[in-house]
Structure formats: structure tokens, C-alpha cells
Amino acid sequence: MSCIFCDIITGKAPAQIVYQDNDAVAFYDINPKAKVHILIVPRKHIASVNNVESGDQTVLGSLFLAARNIAETQGIAEKGYRLMVNTGSNAGQIVYHLHMHLLGGGVFDD
Ligand code: 5GP
Ligand code: ZN
């Protein structure tokens, strides 16, 4: 099964990468819903929160640490930002590679 976010992580598909570490990669969303709209994804392919396993704890924690770092770098840490993880069709999940939306600097449609 092909996965667009796995392709971005491995460099097979283009994206504007803003952050990476051993567990996580972050890049700008192609359809931004805020002045700053970044997707933070685990390097490990986890389809959604429904597929999270106990061994994923470190990786999942790394997403929050990445969010903190990126918010700081983007200059939105102090004023605030939203972290969002859509799970399943009723939540509007489109890409089935777990990702955390980081939205800040003014959300467009709320
Ligand atoms: P979801 O609704 O699954 O939580 O959000 C998926 C997000 O991924 C959407 O905001 C969408 O704009 C973004 N997205 C989908 N395909 C691509 C892509 O190929 N590159 C980038 N940078 N973002 C994507
Ligand atoms: Zn994937």
C-alpha cells in the first residue's frame, strides 16, 4: 500500500520539511487552514490513533516535543496554537498515516 506521508518521509515525494528528528518529520500542509499549518508525522507508519500500540509511546511523545520546538521556531509559542489529530472518517481523516496538525498565527476557518 502506498502512503503519501511515507513517501514524503523517505524523500520520494516533495514537501517543505521544517523539522526532523529520529522519530518525527514535519512539513507544511499543502492546503493551509491557518497562517502556520504544519503536519507532524511519526517516521513509523501508524495508520491512525486506532492503530497505536503500547510500544509507540516514545514516538507519540516525540510528536509533542516536535510541536513544542516548531511552535517556538515559528514564533507562535507565546500567543498559542492548536494541535489536532483526526481519527477516522467521521473526524475527516483523509491521510491514513497518523499526523498531528499544528495550527497557529490565526486559524482561517474556525
Ligand atoms: P486529515 O484530514 O487526514 O487529518 O489531514 C490531512 C492533511 O494532509 C490535509 O490538511 C491535507 O491538506 C494534507 N495533505 C494531503 N496530502 C498532502 C501532501 O501530499 N503534501 C502535504 N504537504 N500535505 C498534504
Ligand atoms: Zn505512511
PDB file of C-alpha atoms and ligand atoms in Angstrom:
ATOM      1  CA  MET A   1       0.000   0.000   0.000  1.00  0.00           C
ATOM      2  CA  SER A   2       1.403   3.380  -0.959  1.00  0.00           C
ATOM      3  CA  CYS A   3       1.318   6.193   1.565  1.00  0.00           C
ATOM      4  CA  ILE A   4       1.928   9.832   0.653  1.00  0.00           C
ATOM      5  CA  PHE A   5       3.379  10.692   4.064  1.00  0.00           C
ATOM      6  CA  CYS A   6       5.764   7.708   3.965  1.00  0.00           C
ATOM      7  CA  ASP A   7       6.824   8.976   0.518  1.00  0.00           C
ATOM      8  CA  ILE A   8       7.460  12.460   1.951  1.00  0.00           C
ATOM      9  CA  ILE A   9       9.449  10.996   4.865  1.00  0.00           C
ATOM     10  CA  THR A  10      11.659   8.953   2.505  1.00  0.00           C
ATOM     11  CA  GLY A  11      12.050  11.866   0.067  1.00  0.00           C
ATOM     12  CA  LYS A  12      10.120  10.138  -2.729  1.00  0.00           C
ATOM     13  CA  ALA A  13       7.500  12.885  -2.702  1.00  0.00           C
ATOM     14  CA  PRO A  14       8.225  16.607  -2.304  1.00  0.00           C
ATOM     15  CA  ALA A  15       7.333  18.650   0.772  1.00  0.00           C
ATOM     16  CA  GLN A  16       8.668  21.670   2.592  1.00  0.00           C
ATOM     17  CA  ILE A  17      10.246  19.959   5.574  1.00  0.00           C
ATOM     18  CA  VAL A  18      10.511  22.257   8.607  1.00  0.00           C
ATOM     19  CA  TYR A  19      11.719  19.826  11.261  1.00  0.00           C
ATOM     20  CA  GLN A  20      13.011  16.297  11.651  1.00  0.00           C
ATOM     21  CA  ASP A  21      14.391  14.058  14.370  1.00  0.00           C
ATOM     22  CA  ASN A  22      14.774  10.308  14.914  1.00  0.00           C
ATOM     23  CA  ASP A  23      11.047   9.770  15.437  1.00  0.00           C
ATOM     24  CA  ALA A  24       9.240  12.586  13.650  1.00  0.00           C
ATOM     25  CA  VAL A  25       9.180  14.651  10.475  1.00  0.00           C
ATOM     26  CA  ALA A  26       7.230  17.899   9.998  1.00  0.00           C
ATOM     27  CA  PHE A  27       6.269  19.754   6.828  1.00  0.00           C
ATOM     28  CA  TYR A  28       3.856  22.457   5.648  1.00  0.00           C
ATOM     29  CA  ASP A  29       0.313  21.348   4.842  1.00  0.00           C
ATOM     30  CA  ILE A  30      -0.442  21.809   1.097  1.00  0.00           C
ATOM     31  CA  ASN A  31      -3.886  23.233   1.908  1.00  0.00           C
ATOM     32  CA  PRO A  32      -3.256  25.513   4.899  1.00  0.00           C
ATOM     33  CA  LYS A  33      -6.122  26.281   7.278  1.00  0.00           C
ATOM     34  CA  ALA A  34      -4.063  28.754   9.300  1.00  0.00           C
ATOM     35  CA  LYS A  35      -1.173  31.171   8.718  1.00  0.00           C
ATOM     36  CA  VAL A  36       1.046  28.459  10.145  1.00  0.00           C
ATOM     37  CA  HIS A  37      -0.236  24.971   9.303  1.00  0.00           C
ATOM     38  CA  ILE A  38       2.301  22.214   9.766  1.00  0.00           C
ATOM     39  CA  LEU A  39       1.841  18.447   9.849  1.00  0.00           C
ATOM     40  CA  ILE A  40       3.940  16.466  12.312  1.00  0.00           C
ATOM     41  CA  VAL A  41       4.148  12.773  11.452  1.00  0.00           C
ATOM     42  CA  PRO A  42       5.907   9.781  13.005  1.00  0.00           C
ATOM     43  CA  ARG A  43       8.549   8.161  10.778  1.00  0.00           C
ATOM     44  CA  LYS A  44       6.861   4.897  11.661  1.00  0.00           C
ATOM     45  CA  HIS A  45       3.766   4.216   9.563  1.00  0.00           C
ATOM     46  CA  ILE A  46       0.871   4.143  12.030  1.00  0.00           C
ATOM     47  CA  ALA A  47      -2.440   4.433  10.172  1.00  0.00           C
ATOM     48  CA  SER A  48      -4.363   6.272  12.896  1.00  0.00           C
ATOM     49  CA  VAL A  49      -4.798   6.551  16.657  1.00  0.00           C
ATOM     50  CA  ASN A  50      -6.897   3.388  16.342  1.00  0.00           C
ATOM     51  CA  ASN A  51      -3.708   1.540  15.386  1.00  0.00           C
ATOM     52  CA  VAL A  52      -1.481   2.871  18.148  1.00  0.00           C
ATOM     53  CA  GLU A  53       0.337   0.197  20.179  1.00  0.00           C
ATOM     54  CA  SER A  54       1.916   0.379  23.642  1.00  0.00           C
ATOM     55  CA  GLY A  55       5.384   0.283  22.050  1.00  0.00           C
ATOM     56  CA  ASP A  56       4.595   3.567  20.270  1.00  0.00           C
ATOM     57  CA  GLN A  57       4.678   5.659  23.446  1.00  0.00           C
ATOM     58  CA  THR A  58       8.090   7.207  22.792  1.00  0.00           C
ATOM     59  CA  VAL A  59       7.256   8.001  19.189  1.00  0.00           C
ATOM     60  CA  LEU A  60       3.953   9.611  20.175  1.00  0.00           C
ATOM     61  CA  GLY A  61       5.649  11.677  22.865  1.00  0.00           C
ATOM     62  CA  SER A  62       8.145  12.846  20.253  1.00  0.00           C
ATOM     63  CA  LEU A  63       5.294  14.385  18.250  1.00  0.00           C
ATOM     64  CA  PHE A  64       4.515  16.705  21.178  1.00  0.00           C
ATOM     65  CA  LEU A  65       8.170  17.597  21.673  1.00  0.00           C
ATOM     66  CA  ALA A  66       8.416  18.341  17.948  1.00  0.00           C
ATOM     67  CA  ALA A  67       5.287  20.528  18.209  1.00  0.00           C
ATOM     68  CA  ARG A  68       6.817  22.474  21.051  1.00  0.00           C
ATOM     69  CA  ASN A  69      10.057  23.012  19.118  1.00  0.00           C
ATOM     70  CA  ILE A  70       8.325  24.013  15.892  1.00  0.00           C
ATOM     71  CA  ALA A  71       5.935  26.424  17.648  1.00  0.00           C
ATOM     72  CA  GLU A  72       8.974  28.106  19.171  1.00  0.00           C
ATOM     73  CA  THR A  73      10.802  28.296  15.828  1.00  0.00           C
ATOM     74  CA  GLN A  74       7.714  29.618  14.046  1.00  0.00           C
ATOM     75  CA  GLY A  75       7.258  32.321  16.689  1.00  0.00           C
ATOM     76  CA  ILE A  76       3.765  31.187  17.693  1.00  0.00           C
ATOM     77  CA  ALA A  77       4.547  29.541  21.036  1.00  0.00           C
ATOM     78  CA  GLU A  78       3.626  32.502  23.203  1.00  0.00           C
ATOM     79  CA  LYS A  79       0.358  33.526  21.517  1.00  0.00           C
ATOM     80  CA  GLY A  80      -0.763  29.927  21.196  1.00  0.00           C
ATOM     81  CA  TYR A  81      -1.595  27.257  18.682  1.00  0.00           C
ATOM     82  CA  ARG A  82      -3.843  24.264  18.183  1.00  0.00           C
ATOM     83  CA  LEU A  83      -2.774  20.627  17.913  1.00  0.00           C
ATOM     84  CA  MET A  84      -5.260  18.345  16.205  1.00  0.00           C
ATOM     85  CA  VAL A  85      -5.294  14.637  15.373  1.00  0.00           C
ATOM     86  CA  ASN A  86      -8.223  13.493  13.229  1.00  0.00           C
ATOM     87  CA  THR A  87      -9.121   9.829  13.604  1.00  0.00           C
ATOM     88  CA  GLY A  88     -11.390   8.039  11.156  1.00  0.00           C
ATOM     89  CA  SER A  89     -13.877   9.193   8.552  1.00  0.00           C
ATOM     90  CA  ASN A  90     -16.281  10.963  10.925  1.00  0.00           C
ATOM     91  CA  ALA A  91     -13.389  13.161  12.048  1.00  0.00           C
ATOM     92  CA  GLY A  92     -12.431  13.878   8.440  1.00  0.00           C
ATOM     93  CA  GLN A  93      -9.209  11.885   8.382  1.00  0.00           C
ATOM     94  CA  ILE A  94      -8.043  11.789   4.755  1.00  0.00           C
ATOM     95  CA  VAL A  95      -4.488  10.534   5.053  1.00  0.00           C
ATOM     96  CA  TYR A  96      -4.138   7.261   6.939  1.00  0.00           C
ATOM     97  CA  HIS A  97      -0.679   7.916   8.329  1.00  0.00           C
ATOM     98  CA  LEU A  98      -1.134   9.365  11.813  1.00  0.00           C
ATOM     99  CA  HIS A  99      -0.383  13.080  11.856  1.00  0.00           C
ATOM    100  CA  MET A 100      -0.684  15.992  14.227  1.00  0.00           C
ATOM    101  CA  HIS A 101      -1.855  19.291  12.737  1.00  0.00           C
ATOM    102  CA  LEU A 102      -0.133  22.321  14.244  1.00  0.00           C
ATOM    103  CA  LEU A 103      -2.238  25.413  13.551  1.00  0.00           C
ATOM    104  CA  GLY A 104      -1.242  28.880  14.634  1.00  0.00           C
ATOM    105  CA  GLY A 105      -0.743  32.510  13.754  1.00  0.00           C
ATOM    106  CA  GLY A 106      -4.502  32.864  13.163  1.00  0.00           C
ATOM    107  CA  VAL A 107      -6.731  29.974  12.128  1.00  0.00           C
ATOM    108  CA  PHE A 108      -8.622  30.723   8.857  1.00  0.00           C
ATOM    109  CA  ASP A 109     -11.965  28.952   9.262  1.00  0.00           C
ATOM    110  CA  ASP A 110     -12.933  28.070  12.757  1.00  0.00           C
TER     111      ASP A 110
HETATM  112  P1  5GP B   1      -6.514  14.825   7.767  1.00  0.00           P
HETATM  113  O1  5GP B   1      -7.866  15.332   7.351  1.00  0.00           O
HETATM  114  O2  5GP B   1      -6.229  13.424   7.270  1.00  0.00           O
HETATM  115  O3  5GP B   1      -6.283  14.997   9.247  1.00  0.00           O
HETATM  116  O4  5GP B   1      -5.496  15.816   7.115  1.00  0.00           O
HETATM  117  C1  5GP B   1      -4.685  15.522   6.035  1.00  0.00           C
HETATM  118  C2  5GP B   1      -3.949  16.785   5.708  1.00  0.00           C
HETATM  119  O5  5GP B   1      -2.881  16.461   4.851  1.00  0.00           O
HETATM  120  C3  5GP B   1      -4.821  17.826   5.000  1.00  0.00           C
HETATM  121  O6  5GP B   1      -4.793  19.047   5.729  1.00  0.00           O
HETATM  122  C4  5GP B   1      -4.165  17.962   3.625  1.00  0.00           C
HETATM  123  O7  5GP B   1      -4.180  19.280   3.140  1.00  0.00           O
HETATM  124  C5  5GP B   1      -2.753  17.454   3.869  1.00  0.00           C
HETATM  125  N1  5GP B   1      -2.129  16.793   2.728  1.00  0.00           N
HETATM  126  C6  5GP B   1      -2.684  15.820   1.951  1.00  0.00           C
HETATM  127  N2  5GP B   1      -1.815  15.415   1.008  1.00  0.00           N
HETATM  128  C7  5GP B   1      -0.691  16.148   1.199  1.00  0.00           C
HETATM  129  C8  5GP B   1       0.575  16.168   0.522  1.00  0.00           C
HETATM  130  O8  5GP B   1       0.836  15.450  -0.435  1.00  0.00           O
HETATM  131  N3  5GP B   1       1.502  17.052   0.992  1.00  0.00           N
HETATM  132  C9  5GP B   1       1.245  17.885   2.059  1.00  0.00           C
HETATM  133  N4  5GP B   1       2.222  18.713   2.423  1.00  0.00           N
HETATM  134  N5  5GP B   1       0.075  17.874   2.723  1.00  0.00           N
HETATM  135  C10 5GP B   1      -0.884  17.021   2.302  1.00  0.00           C
HETATM  136 ZN    ZN B   2       2.750   6.086   5.891  1.00  0.00          ZN
END
